[in-house]
Short mmCIF file of C-alpha atoms in Angstrom, two decimals:
data_model
loop_
_atom_site.label_atom_id
_atom_site.label_comp_id
_atom_site.label_asym_id
_atom_site.label_seq_id
_atom_site.Cartn_x
_atom_site.Cartn_y
_atom_site.Cartn_z
CA MET A 28 40.53 10.45 -12.08
CA LYS A 29 42.30 7.48 -13.76
CA PRO A 30 41.83 5.58 -17.01
CA ASN A 31 40.16 2.73 -15.01
CA VAL A 32 38.33 4.89 -12.48
CA THR A 33 35.29 7.12 -13.10
CA LEU A 34 33.65 9.25 -10.44
CA ASN A 35 30.40 11.08 -10.90
CA LEU A 36 29.25 13.73 -8.32
CA GLY A 37 26.05 15.71 -8.48
CA VAL A 38 23.24 17.34 -6.70
CA ARG A 39 19.70 18.06 -7.75
CA TRP A 40 17.43 20.76 -6.28
CA GLU A 41 13.77 20.71 -6.86
CA VAL A 42 10.74 22.49 -5.54
CA SER A 43 7.51 20.50 -5.00
CA MET A 44 4.42 22.47 -4.18
CA PRO A 45 1.51 20.52 -2.68
CA TRP A 46 -1.71 20.57 -4.67
CA TYR A 47 -4.27 23.06 -3.65
CA ASP A 48 -7.75 24.30 -4.46
CA THR A 49 -7.82 27.64 -6.41
CA GLN A 50 -10.87 28.77 -4.49
CA GLY A 51 -9.57 27.59 -1.15
CA LYS A 52 -12.38 25.02 -0.66
CA ILE A 53 -10.40 22.44 1.28
CA GLU A 54 -10.15 21.58 4.93
CA THR A 55 -8.06 19.87 7.47
CA ILE A 56 -7.75 19.01 11.13
CA VAL A 57 -5.38 20.73 13.49
CA PRO A 58 -6.31 19.69 17.07
CA GLY A 59 -6.74 22.65 19.45
CA LEU A 60 -6.83 25.29 16.62
CA GLN A 61 -9.97 27.44 16.23
CA SER A 62 -10.79 28.64 12.78
CA THR A 63 -11.09 32.36 12.29
CA GLN A 64 -12.52 32.06 8.75
CA PHE A 65 -15.37 30.06 10.19
CA PRO A 66 -15.52 30.84 14.01
CA THR A 67 -18.47 28.59 14.47
CA ALA A 68 -16.57 25.52 13.23
CA PRO A 69 -15.67 22.90 15.83
CA LEU A 70 -12.33 23.30 17.49
CA GLY A 71 -9.66 21.77 15.33
CA TRP A 72 -11.50 22.03 11.94
CA VAL A 73 -9.69 24.61 9.81
CA VAL A 74 -9.47 25.92 6.25
CA PRO A 75 -6.78 27.90 4.26
CA GLY A 76 -6.55 31.45 5.64
CA ASP A 77 -6.78 30.36 9.21
CA PRO A 78 -3.64 31.03 11.40
CA GLY A 79 -0.76 29.01 10.05
CA ILE A 80 -2.78 27.27 7.30
CA PRO A 81 -1.49 28.16 3.78
CA SER A 82 -3.53 27.56 0.58
CA THR A 83 -1.60 24.27 0.18
CA LEU A 84 -2.36 23.22 3.78
CA ALA A 85 1.30 22.07 4.13
CA PRO A 86 4.31 24.29 3.28
CA THR A 87 6.14 24.19 0.06
CA GLY A 88 9.66 22.70 0.44
CA TYR A 89 12.46 24.84 -0.87
CA ASN A 90 15.42 23.04 0.69
CA ASP A 91 15.04 19.53 -0.96
CA PHE A 92 18.54 18.91 -2.17
CA SER A 93 19.38 15.52 -3.61
CA PRO A 94 23.01 14.52 -3.65
CA ARG A 95 24.16 11.80 -6.12
CA LEU A 96 27.37 9.77 -6.09
CA GLY A 97 28.54 7.14 -8.58
CA ILE A 98 31.90 5.37 -9.02
CA ALA A 99 33.03 2.83 -11.53
CA TYR A 100 36.31 0.90 -11.37
CA SER A 101 37.90 -1.65 -13.65
CA PRO A 102 40.67 -3.55 -11.92
CA GLY A 103 43.86 -3.76 -13.94
CA PHE A 104 45.40 -6.82 -12.33
CA ALA A 105 47.12 -8.93 -14.97
CA ASP A 106 48.92 -11.64 -12.92
CA GLY A 107 48.68 -13.51 -9.71
CA ALA A 108 45.58 -14.52 -7.76
CA LEU A 109 43.86 -11.14 -8.27
CA GLY A 110 44.49 -11.47 -12.03
CA LYS A 111 42.72 -14.83 -12.00
CA ILE A 112 39.80 -13.56 -9.91
CA PHE A 113 39.23 -10.44 -12.00
CA GLY A 114 40.11 -12.02 -15.36
CA GLY A 115 42.76 -9.51 -16.34
CA PRO A 116 42.60 -5.88 -17.37
CA GLY A 117 39.26 -4.75 -18.81
CA LYS A 118 37.44 -8.03 -17.77
CA THR A 119 35.75 -6.82 -14.59
CA SER A 120 33.76 -3.68 -13.60
CA ILE A 121 33.02 -2.63 -10.05
CA ARG A 122 30.25 -0.10 -9.70
CA ALA A 123 28.70 1.69 -6.63
CA SER A 124 26.21 4.48 -6.32
CA TYR A 125 24.19 6.40 -3.79
CA GLY A 126 21.42 8.98 -4.27
CA ILE A 127 18.50 10.73 -2.56
CA TYR A 128 15.33 11.11 -4.64
CA TYR A 129 12.35 13.23 -3.74
CA THR A 130 8.78 12.71 -4.97
CA SER A 131 5.68 14.81 -5.17
CA ILE A 132 2.64 13.93 -3.07
CA GLU A 133 0.01 12.72 -5.48
CA ASP A 134 -3.27 14.66 -5.95
CA LEU A 135 -5.39 11.79 -4.73
CA ASN A 136 -4.32 12.59 -1.17
CA LEU A 137 -5.64 16.14 -1.49
CA PHE A 138 -8.78 14.94 -3.28
CA TYR A 139 -9.94 13.52 0.00
CA GLU A 140 -9.95 17.02 1.50
CA VAL A 141 -12.20 18.33 -1.23
CA GLY A 142 -16.01 18.72 -0.62
CA ASP A 143 -16.03 18.36 3.14
CA ALA A 144 -17.72 20.76 5.60
CA PRO A 145 -18.43 23.54 5.09
CA PHE A 146 -17.90 23.22 1.27
CA GLY A 147 -19.88 20.01 1.09
CA LEU A 148 -22.37 18.23 3.26
CA TYR A 149 -21.90 14.54 4.20
CA TRP A 150 -23.66 13.65 7.42
CA VAL A 151 -23.88 10.35 9.26
CA SER A 152 -26.28 10.03 12.25
CA PRO A 153 -24.40 9.03 15.35
CA ASN A 154 -27.37 6.67 16.28
CA PRO A 155 -29.92 4.68 14.30
CA VAL A 156 -32.82 6.76 12.86
CA ASN A 157 -36.34 6.02 11.72
CA PHE A 158 -36.85 5.11 8.06
CA ASP A 159 -39.82 7.39 7.53
CA GLN A 160 -38.28 10.22 9.63
CA PRO A 161 -34.53 9.95 8.82
CA PHE A 162 -33.59 12.73 11.23
CA GLN A 163 -35.20 11.23 14.24
CA GLU A 164 -33.46 8.70 16.46
CA VAL A 165 -35.09 5.43 17.08
CA ALA A 166 -34.14 5.00 20.72
CA ASN A 167 -35.41 8.18 22.18
CA GLY A 168 -37.15 10.14 19.43
CA MET A 169 -34.57 12.95 19.68
CA SER A 170 -34.32 15.11 16.45
CA GLU A 171 -31.06 15.33 14.57
CA THR A 172 -32.33 18.45 12.68
CA GLN A 173 -33.15 18.59 8.94
CA ARG A 174 -29.96 19.51 7.04
CA PHE A 175 -31.20 20.12 3.52
CA PRO A 176 -31.37 22.03 1.25
CA PHE A 177 -27.66 22.96 1.44
CA VAL A 178 -26.13 26.24 0.45
CA LEU A 179 -22.41 26.31 -0.36
CA PRO A 180 -20.62 29.09 1.46
CA LYS A 181 -18.19 31.35 -0.32
CA PRO A 182 -14.65 31.65 1.08
CA GLY A 183 -14.06 35.10 2.48
CA SER A 184 -17.77 35.97 2.73
CA PRO A 185 -18.77 37.99 5.96
CA ALA A 186 -21.64 35.51 6.35
CA ASN A 187 -19.08 32.83 7.19
CA LYS A 188 -18.53 34.39 10.57
CA THR A 189 -21.96 33.34 11.75
CA LEU A 190 -22.49 30.23 9.67
CA ASP A 191 -24.69 27.62 11.31
CA TYR A 192 -22.29 24.71 11.61
CA SER A 193 -24.70 22.46 13.43
CA ILE A 194 -26.00 20.98 10.10
CA TYR A 195 -22.48 19.49 9.46
CA LEU A 196 -22.11 17.85 12.86
CA PRO A 197 -20.81 15.42 13.79
CA ILE A 198 -18.12 15.53 11.07
CA SER A 199 -17.52 11.99 9.71
CA PHE A 200 -15.55 10.32 6.96
CA SER A 201 -13.51 13.62 6.50
CA PRO A 202 -9.74 13.10 6.52
CA GLY A 203 -7.31 15.74 7.62
CA TYR A 204 -4.07 16.60 5.84
CA ASP A 205 -1.21 17.09 8.16
CA ILE A 206 0.00 20.72 7.88
CA HIS A 207 3.58 19.51 8.52
CA ASN A 208 3.80 17.20 5.54
CA ARG A 209 6.86 17.33 3.45
CA PRO A 210 7.75 15.66 0.06
CA PRO A 211 8.54 11.92 0.60
CA TYR A 212 12.02 10.80 -0.38
CA ALA A 213 14.07 7.68 -0.73
CA GLU A 214 17.73 6.75 -0.41
CA HIS A 215 18.92 4.40 -3.17
CA TYR A 216 22.23 2.65 -3.01
CA ASN A 217 23.88 -0.28 -4.77
CA LEU A 218 27.12 -2.13 -5.31
CA SER A 219 27.77 -4.47 -8.30
CA ILE A 220 30.66 -6.58 -9.70
CA GLN A 221 30.45 -7.52 -13.36
CA ARG A 222 32.75 -10.18 -14.69
CA GLU A 223 33.28 -11.33 -18.27
CA LEU A 224 33.23 -15.14 -18.25
CA SER A 225 33.72 -15.38 -22.03
CA LYS A 226 33.39 -13.14 -24.99
CA SER A 227 29.66 -13.62 -25.05
CA THR A 228 28.86 -14.33 -21.33
CA VAL A 229 28.84 -11.85 -18.42
CA LEU A 230 28.18 -12.62 -14.76
CA THR A 231 26.93 -9.83 -12.46
CA LEU A 232 26.71 -9.95 -8.59
CA ALA A 233 24.82 -7.03 -7.02
CA TYR A 234 23.51 -5.57 -3.83
CA VAL A 235 20.59 -3.13 -4.11
CA GLY A 236 19.06 -1.27 -1.21
CA THR A 237 16.39 1.42 -0.70
CA GLN A 238 15.18 3.27 2.29
CA GLY A 239 11.89 5.18 2.03
CA HIS A 240 11.28 8.19 4.34
CA LYS A 241 8.27 10.37 5.16
CA LEU A 242 6.01 8.15 3.04
CA ILE A 243 2.40 9.26 2.88
CA SER A 244 -0.22 7.03 4.71
CA GLN A 245 -3.13 7.38 7.05
CA TYR A 246 -3.96 6.91 10.72
CA ASP A 247 -7.10 7.45 12.75
CA ALA A 248 -7.50 11.15 13.86
CA ASN A 249 -10.35 10.45 16.15
CA PRO A 250 -10.31 6.85 17.42
CA GLY A 251 -12.30 5.58 20.34
CA ASP A 252 -10.59 5.33 23.70
CA PHE A 253 -10.77 1.61 24.80
CA ALA A 254 -9.67 2.56 28.38
CA LEU A 255 -12.57 5.05 28.63
CA CYS A 256 -14.96 2.35 27.33
CA LEU A 257 -13.93 -0.11 29.97
CA GLN A 258 -14.06 2.66 32.61
CA LEU A 259 -17.64 3.50 31.70
CA ASN A 260 -18.55 -0.07 32.19
CA GLN A 261 -16.97 -0.05 35.60
CA LEU A 262 -19.09 3.02 36.46
CA GLY A 263 -22.31 1.17 35.33
CA ALA A 264 -23.07 3.30 32.30
CA THR A 265 -26.00 2.40 30.11
CA PRO A 266 -25.97 0.94 27.55
CA THR A 267 -22.89 -1.23 28.10
CA CYS A 268 -19.94 0.01 26.23
CA GLY A 269 -18.47 -2.51 23.77
CA ARG A 270 -17.62 -3.09 20.15
CA ASN A 271 -18.79 -0.50 17.79
CA GLY A 272 -20.02 1.68 20.56
CA GLU A 273 -17.67 4.66 20.00
CA ASN A 274 -20.55 6.87 18.79
CA GLN A 275 -23.09 5.80 21.28
CA THR A 276 -24.46 8.16 23.93
CA TYR A 277 -23.86 6.80 27.46
CA THR A 278 -25.73 7.60 30.57
CA LEU A 279 -24.32 7.50 34.12
CA SER A 280 -26.73 7.31 37.08
CA PRO A 281 -27.24 10.37 39.27
CA GLY A 282 -24.24 10.89 41.62
CA ALA A 283 -21.74 9.09 39.35
CA THR A 284 -18.77 11.24 38.30
CA ALA A 285 -17.89 11.27 34.57
CA PRO A 286 -14.28 10.18 33.72
CA ALA A 287 -11.85 13.13 33.08
CA LYS A 288 -11.46 12.20 29.37
CA ALA A 289 -15.18 12.03 28.73
CA PHE A 290 -17.20 14.73 26.86
CA THR A 291 -20.42 15.42 28.55
CA ILE A 292 -23.52 16.58 26.69
CA PRO A 293 -27.09 17.54 27.59
CA CYS A 294 -29.19 14.43 28.22
CA PRO A 295 -32.18 13.52 26.04
CA THR A 296 -35.70 14.23 27.26
CA GLY A 297 -36.90 11.60 29.68
CA THR A 298 -33.48 10.87 31.16
CA PRO A 299 -33.61 10.64 35.09
CA ALA A 300 -32.74 14.00 36.70
CA GLY A 301 -29.16 14.23 37.84
CA SER A 302 -27.86 11.81 35.25
CA THR A 303 -24.73 12.49 33.24
CA CYS A 304 -24.70 11.91 29.55
CA ILE A 305 -21.44 11.16 27.67
CA ALA A 306 -20.90 11.62 23.90
CA GLY A 307 -19.25 8.35 23.07
CA THR A 308 -15.67 7.43 23.54
CA ARG A 309 -13.93 9.28 20.76
CA ASP A 310 -12.14 11.79 23.10
CA HIS A 311 -9.37 12.99 20.77
CA LEU A 312 -11.27 15.60 18.92
CA GLY A 313 -14.54 15.86 20.83
CA PRO A 314 -18.19 15.11 20.28
CA ASP A 315 -18.31 17.29 17.05
CA PHE A 316 -16.32 14.59 15.25
CA SER A 317 -17.50 11.09 14.64
CA GLN A 318 -16.05 8.07 12.72
CA ASP A 319 -13.47 7.49 9.99
CA ASN A 320 -11.78 10.83 10.28
CA SER A 321 -8.19 10.03 9.29
CA PHE A 322 -4.97 12.03 9.17
CA THR A 323 -2.97 11.92 5.90
CA ALA A 324 0.60 12.27 7.06
CA ASN A 325 4.25 11.53 6.54
CA ILE A 326 3.98 8.63 8.92
CA ALA A 327 5.26 5.62 6.91
CA ASN A 328 8.74 4.38 6.02
CA SER A 329 10.07 1.39 4.16
CA SER A 330 13.20 -0.64 3.60
CA TYR A 331 14.40 -2.93 0.77
CA SER A 332 17.48 -5.11 0.51
CA ALA A 333 18.25 -7.43 -2.21
CA GLY A 334 21.12 -9.66 -3.45
CA GLN A 335 21.06 -10.30 -7.21
CA ILE A 336 22.83 -12.72 -9.46
CA THR A 337 22.64 -12.34 -13.23
CA VAL A 338 24.08 -14.39 -16.00
CA GLU A 339 23.63 -13.02 -19.59
CA ARG A 340 24.86 -14.59 -22.87
CA LYS A 341 24.65 -12.93 -26.27
CA ALA A 342 25.69 -15.05 -29.18
CA ALA A 343 24.90 -15.17 -32.85
CA ASP A 344 22.12 -17.75 -32.61
CA PHE A 345 21.34 -18.02 -28.81
CA THR A 346 20.72 -15.38 -26.30
CA PHE A 347 19.55 -15.88 -22.72
CA LEU A 348 19.35 -13.88 -19.50
CA ALA A 349 18.96 -15.69 -16.14
CA ALA A 350 18.44 -13.64 -12.89
CA TYR A 351 17.88 -14.64 -9.31
CA THR A 352 17.03 -12.17 -6.48
CA PHE A 353 16.97 -12.84 -2.76
CA SER A 354 15.34 -9.84 -1.09
CA LYS A 355 13.37 -8.56 1.81
CA ALA A 356 10.99 -5.53 1.88
CA MET A 357 9.55 -4.15 5.14
CA ASP A 358 7.34 -1.13 6.04
CA ASN A 359 4.63 0.10 8.29
CA SER A 360 2.31 0.84 5.30
CA SER A 361 2.54 -0.49 1.76
CA GLY A 362 0.15 2.08 0.39
CA PHE A 363 -2.24 4.81 1.15
CA GLY A 364 -5.04 2.44 1.90
CA GLN A 365 -3.05 0.56 4.68
CA TRP A 366 -3.67 2.54 7.82
CA VAL A 367 -0.90 2.84 10.39
CA ASN A 368 -1.49 2.28 14.14
CA PHE A 369 -2.36 5.59 15.67
CA LEU A 370 -0.84 4.82 19.05
CA ASN A 371 2.61 3.67 17.67
CA PRO A 372 3.44 3.39 14.02
CA ARG A 373 6.09 0.73 14.87
CA LEU A 374 3.29 -1.70 15.75
CA SER A 375 2.28 -1.68 12.13
CA ARG A 376 5.82 -2.66 10.86
CA SER A 377 5.85 -5.86 8.90
CA LEU A 378 6.77 -7.46 5.58
CA SER A 379 5.69 -5.18 2.73
CA ALA A 380 2.67 -6.22 0.74
CA TYR A 381 4.99 -6.59 -2.32
CA ASP A 382 7.73 -8.55 -0.59
CA ILE A 383 8.96 -11.64 -2.54
CA THR A 384 11.85 -13.44 -0.90
CA HIS A 385 12.97 -15.59 -3.90
CA ASN A 386 12.53 -14.62 -7.51
CA PHE A 387 14.13 -16.53 -10.42
CA VAL A 388 13.49 -15.50 -14.12
CA VAL A 389 15.09 -16.83 -17.25
CA SER A 390 14.38 -15.63 -20.78
CA TYR A 391 15.87 -17.00 -24.00
CA ILE A 392 15.83 -16.56 -27.77
CA TRP A 393 17.21 -19.30 -30.09
CA ALA A 394 17.55 -18.81 -33.83
CA VAL A 395 17.21 -22.51 -34.69
CA PRO A 396 19.95 -23.36 -37.30
CA PHE A 397 17.82 -25.71 -39.48
CA GLU A 398 19.71 -24.48 -42.51
CA ARG A 399 22.88 -26.03 -41.16
CA ALA A 400 21.20 -29.32 -40.28
CA PHE A 401 19.17 -29.58 -43.53
CA GLY A 402 21.32 -27.79 -46.02
CA LYS A 403 19.85 -29.44 -48.99
CA LEU A 404 16.35 -28.26 -48.38
CA PRO A 405 15.14 -24.84 -49.77
CA LYS A 406 16.35 -21.91 -47.63
CA ARG A 407 12.85 -20.40 -47.47
CA LEU A 408 11.97 -23.52 -45.59
CA THR A 409 14.92 -23.77 -43.17
CA GLN A 410 15.76 -20.11 -42.48
CA GLY A 411 13.95 -17.70 -40.13
CA TRP A 412 12.93 -20.16 -37.35
CA SER A 413 13.10 -18.86 -33.75
CA LEU A 414 12.14 -20.18 -30.34
CA ASN A 415 11.70 -17.90 -27.39
CA GLY A 416 10.38 -18.07 -23.88
CA VAL A 417 10.22 -16.63 -20.32
CA THR A 418 10.11 -18.74 -17.22
CA ARG A 419 9.46 -17.35 -13.76
CA ILE A 420 9.64 -19.20 -10.46
CA SER A 421 9.20 -17.18 -7.34
CA GLY A 422 7.85 -17.13 -3.82
CA GLY A 423 4.56 -15.72 -3.01
CA LEU A 424 3.44 -12.35 -1.62
CA PRO A 425 2.76 -11.92 2.17
CA VAL A 426 -0.70 -12.84 3.44
CA GLY A 427 -2.44 -9.88 4.95
CA LEU A 428 -4.20 -10.45 8.19
CA SER A 429 -7.06 -8.49 9.63
CA GLN A 430 -9.85 -8.76 12.11
CA GLY A 431 -13.00 -6.74 11.88
CA GLY A 432 -15.66 -6.42 14.65
CA ASP A 433 -13.86 -3.67 16.53
CA TYR A 434 -12.24 -5.86 19.23
CA SER A 435 -9.84 -3.00 19.94
CA LEU A 436 -12.75 -0.74 20.92
CA VAL A 437 -11.29 2.19 18.89
CA GLY A 438 -13.64 1.97 15.89
CA GLY A 439 -12.87 1.39 12.24
CA GLY A 440 -10.86 -1.73 12.70
CA ASN A 441 -8.28 -0.72 10.13
CA THR A 442 -5.34 -1.94 12.26
CA ASP A 443 -6.93 -4.84 14.12
CA VAL A 444 -5.40 -8.29 13.74
CA PRO A 445 -6.14 -11.54 15.53
CA ASN A 446 -3.89 -13.06 18.14
CA ILE A 447 -1.38 -15.67 17.14
CA VAL A 448 -1.51 -18.73 19.46
CA GLY A 449 0.51 -21.31 17.65
CA LYS A 450 2.69 -22.12 14.64
CA VAL A 451 1.34 -21.30 11.25
CA VAL A 452 1.03 -24.64 9.37
CA ILE A 453 1.24 -24.31 5.61
CA GLN A 454 -0.32 -27.08 3.42
CA ASN A 455 -0.79 -27.76 -0.25
CA PRO A 456 -4.17 -26.16 -1.32
CA ARG A 457 -4.40 -28.79 -4.09
CA LYS A 458 -4.94 -31.57 -1.49
CA ASP A 459 -7.53 -32.23 1.05
CA GLY A 460 -6.33 -31.45 4.61
CA PRO A 461 -7.69 -31.30 8.11
CA ASN A 462 -9.84 -28.30 7.12
CA GLY A 463 -10.80 -29.54 3.67
CA ALA A 464 -9.74 -28.68 0.15
CA ASN A 465 -8.16 -25.37 -0.89
CA THR A 466 -6.72 -24.66 2.53
CA TYR A 467 -3.37 -22.97 2.46
CA PHE A 468 -2.74 -22.32 6.23
CA LEU A 469 -4.61 -23.83 9.20
CA PRO A 470 -6.65 -21.24 11.00
CA ASP A 471 -5.97 -23.00 14.42
CA ALA A 472 -2.88 -20.77 14.77
CA PHE A 473 -5.01 -17.66 15.34
CA ALA A 474 -7.62 -16.62 17.94
CA SER A 475 -9.75 -13.64 18.32
CA GLY A 476 -8.08 -10.60 19.93
CA PRO A 477 -9.11 -9.44 23.32
CA ASN A 478 -11.53 -6.51 23.89
CA GLY A 479 -9.44 -3.42 24.22
CA GLY A 480 -6.45 -4.91 22.24
CA PHE A 481 -5.18 -4.71 18.63
CA GLY A 482 -4.19 -8.39 18.47
CA ASN A 483 -0.51 -9.61 18.67
CA ALA A 484 -0.04 -10.99 15.19
CA ASN A 485 1.93 -9.12 12.67
CA ARG A 486 -0.18 -7.76 9.84
CA GLN A 487 1.89 -9.62 7.27
CA PHE A 488 4.52 -12.14 8.42
CA PHE A 489 4.31 -15.23 6.11
CA HIS A 490 4.02 -15.69 2.39
CA GLY A 491 1.22 -17.08 0.27
CA PRO A 492 1.50 -19.46 -2.75
CA GLY A 493 4.41 -18.89 -5.16
CA ILE A 494 4.45 -18.52 -8.91
CA ASN A 495 5.58 -21.05 -11.52
CA VAL A 496 4.79 -19.95 -15.08
CA THR A 497 6.36 -20.45 -18.45
CA ASP A 498 5.45 -18.48 -21.63
CA PHE A 499 6.74 -19.91 -24.92
CA GLY A 500 6.69 -18.91 -28.52
CA ILE A 501 7.88 -20.19 -31.89
CA SER A 502 8.00 -18.09 -35.05
CA LYS A 503 8.98 -18.49 -38.71
CA ARG A 504 9.96 -15.48 -40.90
CA THR A 505 10.17 -15.97 -44.60
CA MET A 506 11.52 -13.31 -47.03
CA ILE A 507 9.54 -13.22 -50.18
CA ARG A 508 11.82 -10.60 -51.81
CA GLU A 509 14.19 -7.95 -50.55
CA ALA A 510 11.63 -5.67 -49.05
CA MET A 511 8.82 -8.04 -48.59
CA GLY A 512 8.34 -10.72 -45.86
CA PHE A 513 5.87 -12.99 -44.10
CA GLU A 514 5.90 -14.07 -40.42
CA ILE A 515 3.80 -16.52 -38.63
CA ARG A 516 3.96 -16.93 -34.77
CA ALA A 517 2.45 -19.44 -32.17
CA GLU A 518 2.55 -18.33 -28.66
CA PHE A 519 1.59 -20.04 -25.41
CA PHE A 520 0.94 -18.42 -22.03
CA ASN A 521 1.46 -20.66 -18.96
CA LEU A 522 2.59 -23.41 -21.27
CA PHE A 523 2.46 -26.26 -18.72
CA ASN A 524 -0.90 -25.08 -17.28
CA HIS A 525 0.43 -24.84 -13.83
CA ALA A 526 -2.17 -23.60 -11.30
CA ASN A 527 -0.91 -20.44 -9.71
CA PHE A 528 -2.99 -19.50 -6.68
CA ASN A 529 -3.78 -16.07 -5.37
CA ASN A 530 -3.21 -15.45 -1.61
CA PRO A 531 -5.65 -17.11 0.82
CA HIS A 532 -8.08 -14.93 2.56
CA GLY A 533 -6.75 -13.36 5.73
CA ASN A 534 -9.86 -11.88 7.35
CA PHE A 535 -10.23 -13.68 10.63
CA ASN A 536 -13.99 -12.69 10.86
CA ASN A 537 -14.86 -14.92 7.87
CA PRO A 538 -14.23 -18.52 9.14
CA ASP A 539 -15.56 -20.04 5.89
CA THR A 540 -12.78 -18.46 3.92
CA PHE A 541 -10.04 -17.67 6.47
CA GLY A 542 -6.84 -19.52 5.32
CA ARG A 543 -8.43 -20.73 2.09
CA VAL A 544 -7.49 -20.08 -1.50
CA THR A 545 -10.49 -19.34 -3.70
CA SER A 546 -8.96 -18.05 -6.90
CA THR A 547 -5.93 -18.27 -9.20
CA ARG A 548 -3.63 -15.72 -10.69
CA SER A 549 -4.36 -14.15 -14.03
CA PHE A 550 -1.99 -14.64 -16.99
CA GLY A 551 -2.39 -14.19 -20.81
CA ASP A 552 -4.55 -11.89 -22.77
CA THR A 553 -7.84 -13.26 -21.29
CA GLY A 554 -6.67 -13.21 -17.69
CA SER A 555 -7.97 -16.69 -16.97
CA GLY A 556 -4.73 -18.06 -15.53
CA LEU A 557 -5.11 -21.19 -17.58
CA ARG A 558 -2.85 -22.21 -20.46
CA GLU A 559 -3.60 -20.14 -23.53
CA GLY A 560 -2.33 -20.31 -27.07
CA GLN A 561 -2.65 -17.93 -29.95
CA ILE A 562 -1.48 -17.89 -33.62
CA SER A 563 -0.81 -14.72 -35.50
CA ALA A 564 0.54 -13.80 -38.91
CA LYS A 565 2.19 -10.68 -40.26
CA PHE A 566 2.93 -9.44 -43.74
CA THR A 567 5.52 -6.69 -44.17
CA TRP A 568 6.56 -4.69 -47.25
#
């Protein structure tokens, strides 16, 4: 465009095909769809070849275009206020860029769909069974049917039309891959100003931002219905519906009307005539599905914004780089293992698990000029000395909060958190406090969530202990002859032996450890976190 302006424009097109099984032995969940490959399968449990289900489960994207834009400008102001601000022609560079970047969905997510019914048999009894008769329920002696030996069906076989699916039921711990999934993508954008302060020193101010879209995570495909649970109690169902009762069989007295959402089943032998029996409270997929059936879906999103300041000096005998970042990262799932609230993904939005607000790092290398200070000594003694180090001082990572025990009455507890009832008080874990030693935050700020509620605390909203660590090294290189040399190095990790604590425990159900720090971060080769030193030598020729 101009000598001091550069513009780059581009677009990338890529095709990302989801992973698939070459024999079609994968499965997924599509509520309301009946399998035609296995007509005896429960409603919603489908395989490749069923209506609308390709071999990849989700479609291949052919319209993933990624525009890219970059611009660089070097102000040419020589005089006046702008000349002083920008340092004159060629002393400052202003850069900005924007781009969309797609990524493939990793094979791990498909792996969870491999080996489930009918191409594998993993069965969990909905109720406790006898030890000596593992297919007989303890409470009523009802048989759950012997399911072994197991014969693997062949995709496309005519025998699949009449396959006995009862041996697989209820289906548990079998995730479904959303058939509408698309490749995740991110928008990256930045703006930077780089100013030459001297011939060897450069200052950079930058803003960096990222927005992640259609990120892969999980949510419960077949949760319990807490409203149904409470309604059953109002109707006098036995046993009483409560925590971890999603898979329990409930009995209503003769004359009682079952709730509209409930799935009724035949009552066990010995139940009073006229009673109504209900197959738990998991009313999304029906009684043929049980616990921990998740959906793998494009349900997550993320955002990251950061201001960065960098000073870099490159001189003959001394080089250093100092950088400070002030940032914030948020999402509703920081990884595949962090489930998203199935009712509303926004309820899971919080600080990202990797969010660090403040981060300062300085690194340096100094070629110590002993030969100038001690010129009369032999050069082999005074030359080749070097000091180097890296110091990092940063804030901590967010503390992850959770509460087990199924207070939400939906099963799993993957999104349950406690209630917050006061200000979170942070204290130094090195000192004894009201709750004893090693306490980072006082647990009094939290209380158990109510039955039928997820808890009102954010899953991650305050940070744990920060990091303060310095690594340092000194080396001496001696040239024996032109092509032969000897080097000896002494290196220290966590030079000042500063204790860097891991995050405190955030599981509200463990009062002995909730809010306490019980371990330190690992640094150095041995991973102990303590100061470590090592000496090494190298001979080159």
